Short mmCIF file of C-alpha atoms in Angstrom, two decimals:
data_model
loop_
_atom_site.label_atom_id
_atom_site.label_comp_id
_atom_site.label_asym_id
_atom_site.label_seq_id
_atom_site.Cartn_x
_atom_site.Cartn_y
_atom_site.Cartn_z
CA UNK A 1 0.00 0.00 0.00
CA UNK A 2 1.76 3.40 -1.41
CA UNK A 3 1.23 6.16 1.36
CA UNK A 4 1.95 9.70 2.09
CA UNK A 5 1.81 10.37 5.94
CA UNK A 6 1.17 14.36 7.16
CA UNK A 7 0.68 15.45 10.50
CA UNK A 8 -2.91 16.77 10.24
CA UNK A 9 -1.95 19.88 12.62
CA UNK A 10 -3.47 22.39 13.31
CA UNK A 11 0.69 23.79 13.04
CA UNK A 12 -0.05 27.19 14.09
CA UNK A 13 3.05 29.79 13.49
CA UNK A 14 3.34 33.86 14.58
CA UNK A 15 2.67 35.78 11.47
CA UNK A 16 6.06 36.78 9.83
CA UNK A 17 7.68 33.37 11.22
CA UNK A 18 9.10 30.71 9.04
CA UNK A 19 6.18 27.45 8.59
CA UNK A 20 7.79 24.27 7.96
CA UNK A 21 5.98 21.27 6.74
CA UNK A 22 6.67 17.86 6.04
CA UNK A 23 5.41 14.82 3.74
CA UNK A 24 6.85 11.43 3.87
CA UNK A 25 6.39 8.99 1.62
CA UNK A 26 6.24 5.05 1.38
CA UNK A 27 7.60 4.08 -2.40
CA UNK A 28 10.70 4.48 -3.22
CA UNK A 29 9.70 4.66 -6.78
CA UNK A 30 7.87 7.88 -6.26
CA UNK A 31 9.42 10.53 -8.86
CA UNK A 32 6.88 13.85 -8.87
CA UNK A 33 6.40 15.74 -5.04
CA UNK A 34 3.36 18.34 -5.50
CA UNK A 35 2.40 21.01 -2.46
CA UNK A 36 -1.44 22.25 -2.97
CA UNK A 37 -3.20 24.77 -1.20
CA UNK A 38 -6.59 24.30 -0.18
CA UNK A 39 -8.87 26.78 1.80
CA UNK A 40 -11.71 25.85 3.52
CA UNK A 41 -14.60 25.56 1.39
CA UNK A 42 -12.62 25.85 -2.03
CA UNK A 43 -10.42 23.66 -4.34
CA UNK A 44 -7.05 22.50 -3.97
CA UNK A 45 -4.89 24.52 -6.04
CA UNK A 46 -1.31 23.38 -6.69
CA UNK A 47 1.69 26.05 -5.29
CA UNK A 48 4.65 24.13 -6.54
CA UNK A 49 6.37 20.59 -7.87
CA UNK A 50 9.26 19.47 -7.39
CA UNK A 51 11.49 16.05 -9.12
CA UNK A 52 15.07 16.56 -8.12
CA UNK A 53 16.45 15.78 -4.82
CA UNK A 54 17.48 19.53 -2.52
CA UNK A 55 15.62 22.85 -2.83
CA UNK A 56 13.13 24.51 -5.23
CA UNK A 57 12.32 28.32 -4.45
CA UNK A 58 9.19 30.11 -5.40
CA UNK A 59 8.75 33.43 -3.62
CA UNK A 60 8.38 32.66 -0.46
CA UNK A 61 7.43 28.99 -0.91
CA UNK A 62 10.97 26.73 -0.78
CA UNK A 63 10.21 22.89 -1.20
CA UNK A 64 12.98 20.79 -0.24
CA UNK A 65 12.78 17.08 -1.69
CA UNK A 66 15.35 14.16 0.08
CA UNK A 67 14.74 10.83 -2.05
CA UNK A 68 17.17 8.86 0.36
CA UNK A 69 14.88 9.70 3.36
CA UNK A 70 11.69 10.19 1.54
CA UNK A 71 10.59 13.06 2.55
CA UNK A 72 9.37 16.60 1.01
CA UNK A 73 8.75 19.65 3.14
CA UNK A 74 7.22 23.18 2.29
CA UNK A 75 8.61 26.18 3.60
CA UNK A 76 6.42 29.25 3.87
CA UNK A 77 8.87 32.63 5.19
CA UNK A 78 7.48 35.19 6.42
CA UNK A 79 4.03 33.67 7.06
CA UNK A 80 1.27 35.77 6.51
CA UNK A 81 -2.43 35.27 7.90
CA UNK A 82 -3.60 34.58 4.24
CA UNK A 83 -1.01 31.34 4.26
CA UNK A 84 -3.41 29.97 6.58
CA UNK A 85 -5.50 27.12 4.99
CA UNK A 86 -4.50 23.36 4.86
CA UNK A 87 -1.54 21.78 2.50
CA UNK A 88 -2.03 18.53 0.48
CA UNK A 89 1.06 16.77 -0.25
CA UNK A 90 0.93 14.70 -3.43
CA UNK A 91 3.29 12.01 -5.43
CA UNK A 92 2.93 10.53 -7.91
CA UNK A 93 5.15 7.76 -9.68
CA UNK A 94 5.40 6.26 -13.53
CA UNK A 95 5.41 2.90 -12.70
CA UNK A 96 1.76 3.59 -11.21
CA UNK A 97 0.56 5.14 -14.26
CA UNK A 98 1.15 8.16 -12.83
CA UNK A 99 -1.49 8.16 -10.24
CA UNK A 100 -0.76 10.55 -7.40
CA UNK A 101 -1.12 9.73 -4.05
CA UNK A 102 -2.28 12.36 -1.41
CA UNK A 103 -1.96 12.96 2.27
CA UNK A 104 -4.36 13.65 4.41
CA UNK A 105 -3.20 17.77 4.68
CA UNK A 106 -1.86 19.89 7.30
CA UNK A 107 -3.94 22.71 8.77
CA UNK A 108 -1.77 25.95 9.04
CA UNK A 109 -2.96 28.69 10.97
CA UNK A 110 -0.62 32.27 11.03
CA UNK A 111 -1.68 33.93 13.82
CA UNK A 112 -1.32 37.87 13.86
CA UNK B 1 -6.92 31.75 -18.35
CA UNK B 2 -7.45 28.09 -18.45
CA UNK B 3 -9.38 26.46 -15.86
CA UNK B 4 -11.48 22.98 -15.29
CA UNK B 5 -15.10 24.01 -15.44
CA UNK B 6 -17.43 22.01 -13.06
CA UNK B 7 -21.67 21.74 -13.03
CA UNK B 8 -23.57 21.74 -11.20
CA UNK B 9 -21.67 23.67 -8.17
CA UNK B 10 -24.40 22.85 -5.81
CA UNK B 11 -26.84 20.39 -5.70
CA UNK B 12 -29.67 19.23 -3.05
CA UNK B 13 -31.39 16.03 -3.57
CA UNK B 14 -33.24 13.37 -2.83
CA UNK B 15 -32.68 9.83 -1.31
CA UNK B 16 -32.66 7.75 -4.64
CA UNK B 17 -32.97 10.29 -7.19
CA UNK B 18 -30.38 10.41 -10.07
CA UNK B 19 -26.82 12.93 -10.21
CA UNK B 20 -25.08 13.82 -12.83
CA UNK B 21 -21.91 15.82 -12.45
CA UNK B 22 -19.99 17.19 -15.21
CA UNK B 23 -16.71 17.98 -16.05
CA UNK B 24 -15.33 20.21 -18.57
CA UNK B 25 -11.30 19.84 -18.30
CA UNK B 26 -8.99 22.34 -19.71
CA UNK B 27 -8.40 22.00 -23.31
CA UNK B 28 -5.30 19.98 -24.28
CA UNK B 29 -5.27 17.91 -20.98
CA UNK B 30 -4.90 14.04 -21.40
CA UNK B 31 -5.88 12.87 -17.78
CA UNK B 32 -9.14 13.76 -15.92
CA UNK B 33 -9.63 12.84 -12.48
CA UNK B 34 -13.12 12.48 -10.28
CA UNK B 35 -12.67 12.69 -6.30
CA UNK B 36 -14.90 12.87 -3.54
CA UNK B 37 -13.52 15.12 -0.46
CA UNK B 38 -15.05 14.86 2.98
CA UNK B 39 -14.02 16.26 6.34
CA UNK B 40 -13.89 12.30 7.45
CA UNK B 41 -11.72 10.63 4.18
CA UNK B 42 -10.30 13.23 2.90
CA UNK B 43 -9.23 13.43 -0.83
CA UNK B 44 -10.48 9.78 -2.24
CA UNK B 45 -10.05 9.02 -5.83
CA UNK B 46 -13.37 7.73 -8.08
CA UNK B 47 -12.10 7.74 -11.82
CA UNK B 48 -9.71 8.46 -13.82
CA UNK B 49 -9.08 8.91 -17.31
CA UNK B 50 -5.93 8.78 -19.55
CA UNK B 51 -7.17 10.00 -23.42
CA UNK B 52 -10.67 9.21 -22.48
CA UNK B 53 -9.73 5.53 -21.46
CA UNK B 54 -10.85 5.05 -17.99
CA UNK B 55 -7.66 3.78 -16.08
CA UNK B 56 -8.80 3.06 -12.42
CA UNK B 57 -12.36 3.12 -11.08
CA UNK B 58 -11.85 0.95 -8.06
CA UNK B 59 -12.23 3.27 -5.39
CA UNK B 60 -15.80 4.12 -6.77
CA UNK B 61 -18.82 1.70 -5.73
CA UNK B 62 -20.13 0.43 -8.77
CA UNK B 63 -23.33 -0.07 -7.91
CA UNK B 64 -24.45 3.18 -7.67
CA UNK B 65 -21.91 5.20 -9.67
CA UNK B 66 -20.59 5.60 -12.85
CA UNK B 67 -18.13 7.83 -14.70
CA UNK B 68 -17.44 8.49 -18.46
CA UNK B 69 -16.10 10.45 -21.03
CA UNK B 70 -17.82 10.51 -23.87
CA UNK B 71 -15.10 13.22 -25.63
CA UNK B 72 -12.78 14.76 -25.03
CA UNK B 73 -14.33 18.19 -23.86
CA UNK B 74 -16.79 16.26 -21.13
CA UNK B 75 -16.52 14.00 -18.23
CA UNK B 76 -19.45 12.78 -16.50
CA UNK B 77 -19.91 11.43 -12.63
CA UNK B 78 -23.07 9.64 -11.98
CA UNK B 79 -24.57 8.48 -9.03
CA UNK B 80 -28.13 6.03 -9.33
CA UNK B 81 -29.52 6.17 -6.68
CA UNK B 82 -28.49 8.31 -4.48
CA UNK B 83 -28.12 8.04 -0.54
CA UNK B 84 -27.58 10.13 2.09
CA UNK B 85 -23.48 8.81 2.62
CA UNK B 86 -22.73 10.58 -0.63
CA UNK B 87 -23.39 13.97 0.27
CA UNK B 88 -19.99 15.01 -0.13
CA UNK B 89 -18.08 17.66 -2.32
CA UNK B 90 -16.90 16.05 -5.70
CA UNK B 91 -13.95 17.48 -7.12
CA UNK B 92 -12.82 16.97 -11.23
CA UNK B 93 -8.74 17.72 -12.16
CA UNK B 94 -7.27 17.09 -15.19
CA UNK B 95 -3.49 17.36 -16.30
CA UNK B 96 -1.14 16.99 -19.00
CA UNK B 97 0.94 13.75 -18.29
CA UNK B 98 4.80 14.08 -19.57
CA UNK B 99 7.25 11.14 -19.42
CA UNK B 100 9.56 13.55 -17.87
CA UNK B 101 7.19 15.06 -14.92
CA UNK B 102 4.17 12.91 -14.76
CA UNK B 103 0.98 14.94 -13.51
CA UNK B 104 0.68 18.42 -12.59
CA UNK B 105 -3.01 18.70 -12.24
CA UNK B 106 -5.73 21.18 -11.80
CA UNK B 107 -8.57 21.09 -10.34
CA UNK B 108 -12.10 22.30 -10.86
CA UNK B 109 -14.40 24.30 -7.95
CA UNK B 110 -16.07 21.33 -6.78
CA UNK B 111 -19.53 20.34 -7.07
CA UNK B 112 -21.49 20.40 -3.30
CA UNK B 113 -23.90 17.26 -3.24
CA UNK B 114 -26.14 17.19 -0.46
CA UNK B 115 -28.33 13.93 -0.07
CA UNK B 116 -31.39 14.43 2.24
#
């Protein structure tokens, strides 16, 4: 059984503070890491992807990928109150057709 | 601006009447995806689709529900009859799959099903 463990929070950070959160995965075979975004009553939408093992920066979203450990974290600097929502981690691997495989989400809430 | 266009976004029913949720995915996309999200389960997968082919429909009951694409412009999610445990939001994604980077998907606003 392929699986993608989150804490399910709530991880609530100081507004302005770094948020850190982590994914870990089950197959080793896994090749795509996806963060998404999802506030409450709305869709998931996707904030970044990431295939190669270290860092990936996007404004003030860093995802940090480590195959040999299998895990991915998010990084969020200087959190801001509209960061709060919950984060879906996703994988997805070729040998599986490409299905992704999604954890269960973090909530984040900044506080001001 | 490219998005996945769902119908209906709400929908209040009842007990062992007939659903039909569509799915218009953005245009170019090879993969379409059906999920059900509830506070309980979480993101569960129904259907999905690779170039209209359906690929994987177990986590979907059978009995009751069905998905399709009859081209490449529509999906359909249907539920006959309905019950009460369904109530649930029902999300469609689609993506582009690429050897190199498998899916980056997008999904659609969600259609709200509400079973009384």
């Amino acid at each position: 059984q392929k699986e993608v463990e989150q804490n399910s929070g709530p991880l609530s950070v100081p507004e302005g503070a770094i948020a850190s959160l982590n994914c870990t995965y089950s197959d080793r075979g896994s090749q795509s890491f996806f963060w998404y975004r999802q506030y409450s009553g709305k869709s998931p939408e996707l904030i970044m992807f990431i295939y190669s093992n270290g860092d990936k920066e996007d404004g003030r979203f860093t995802a940090q990928l480590n195959k040999a450990s299998q895990y991915v974290s998010l990084l969020i600097r200087d959190s801001q109150p509209s960061d709060s929502a919950t984060y879906l981690c996703a994988v997805n691997n070729r040998d599986s057709n490409y299905q992704l495989i999604w954890g269960a989400g973090t909530k984040l809430i900044i506080k001001p | 601006d490219a998005r996945v266009t769902q119908t209906p976004r709400h929908k209040v029913t009842e007990m062992g009447q007939e659903v039909t949720m569509r799915c218009q995915p953005i245009l170019g996309h090879n993969t379409v995806f059906w999920y059900r999200q509830t506070m309980m389960q979480g993101l569960e997968l129904l259907a999905y689709f690779r170039n209209r082919a359906p690929l994987d429909d177990s986590g979907m009951p059978k009995d009751r529900f069905s998905a399709e694409m009859p081209d490449a412009t529509l999906a359909t999610l249907k539920i006959q009859p309905s019950e009460p445990r369904d109530s649930a939001v029902y999300f469609c994604a689609s993506g582009l799959v690429r050897l190199s980077s498998g899916n980056t998907i997008y999904f659609g606003e969600g259609s709200w099903l509400t079973v009384v």
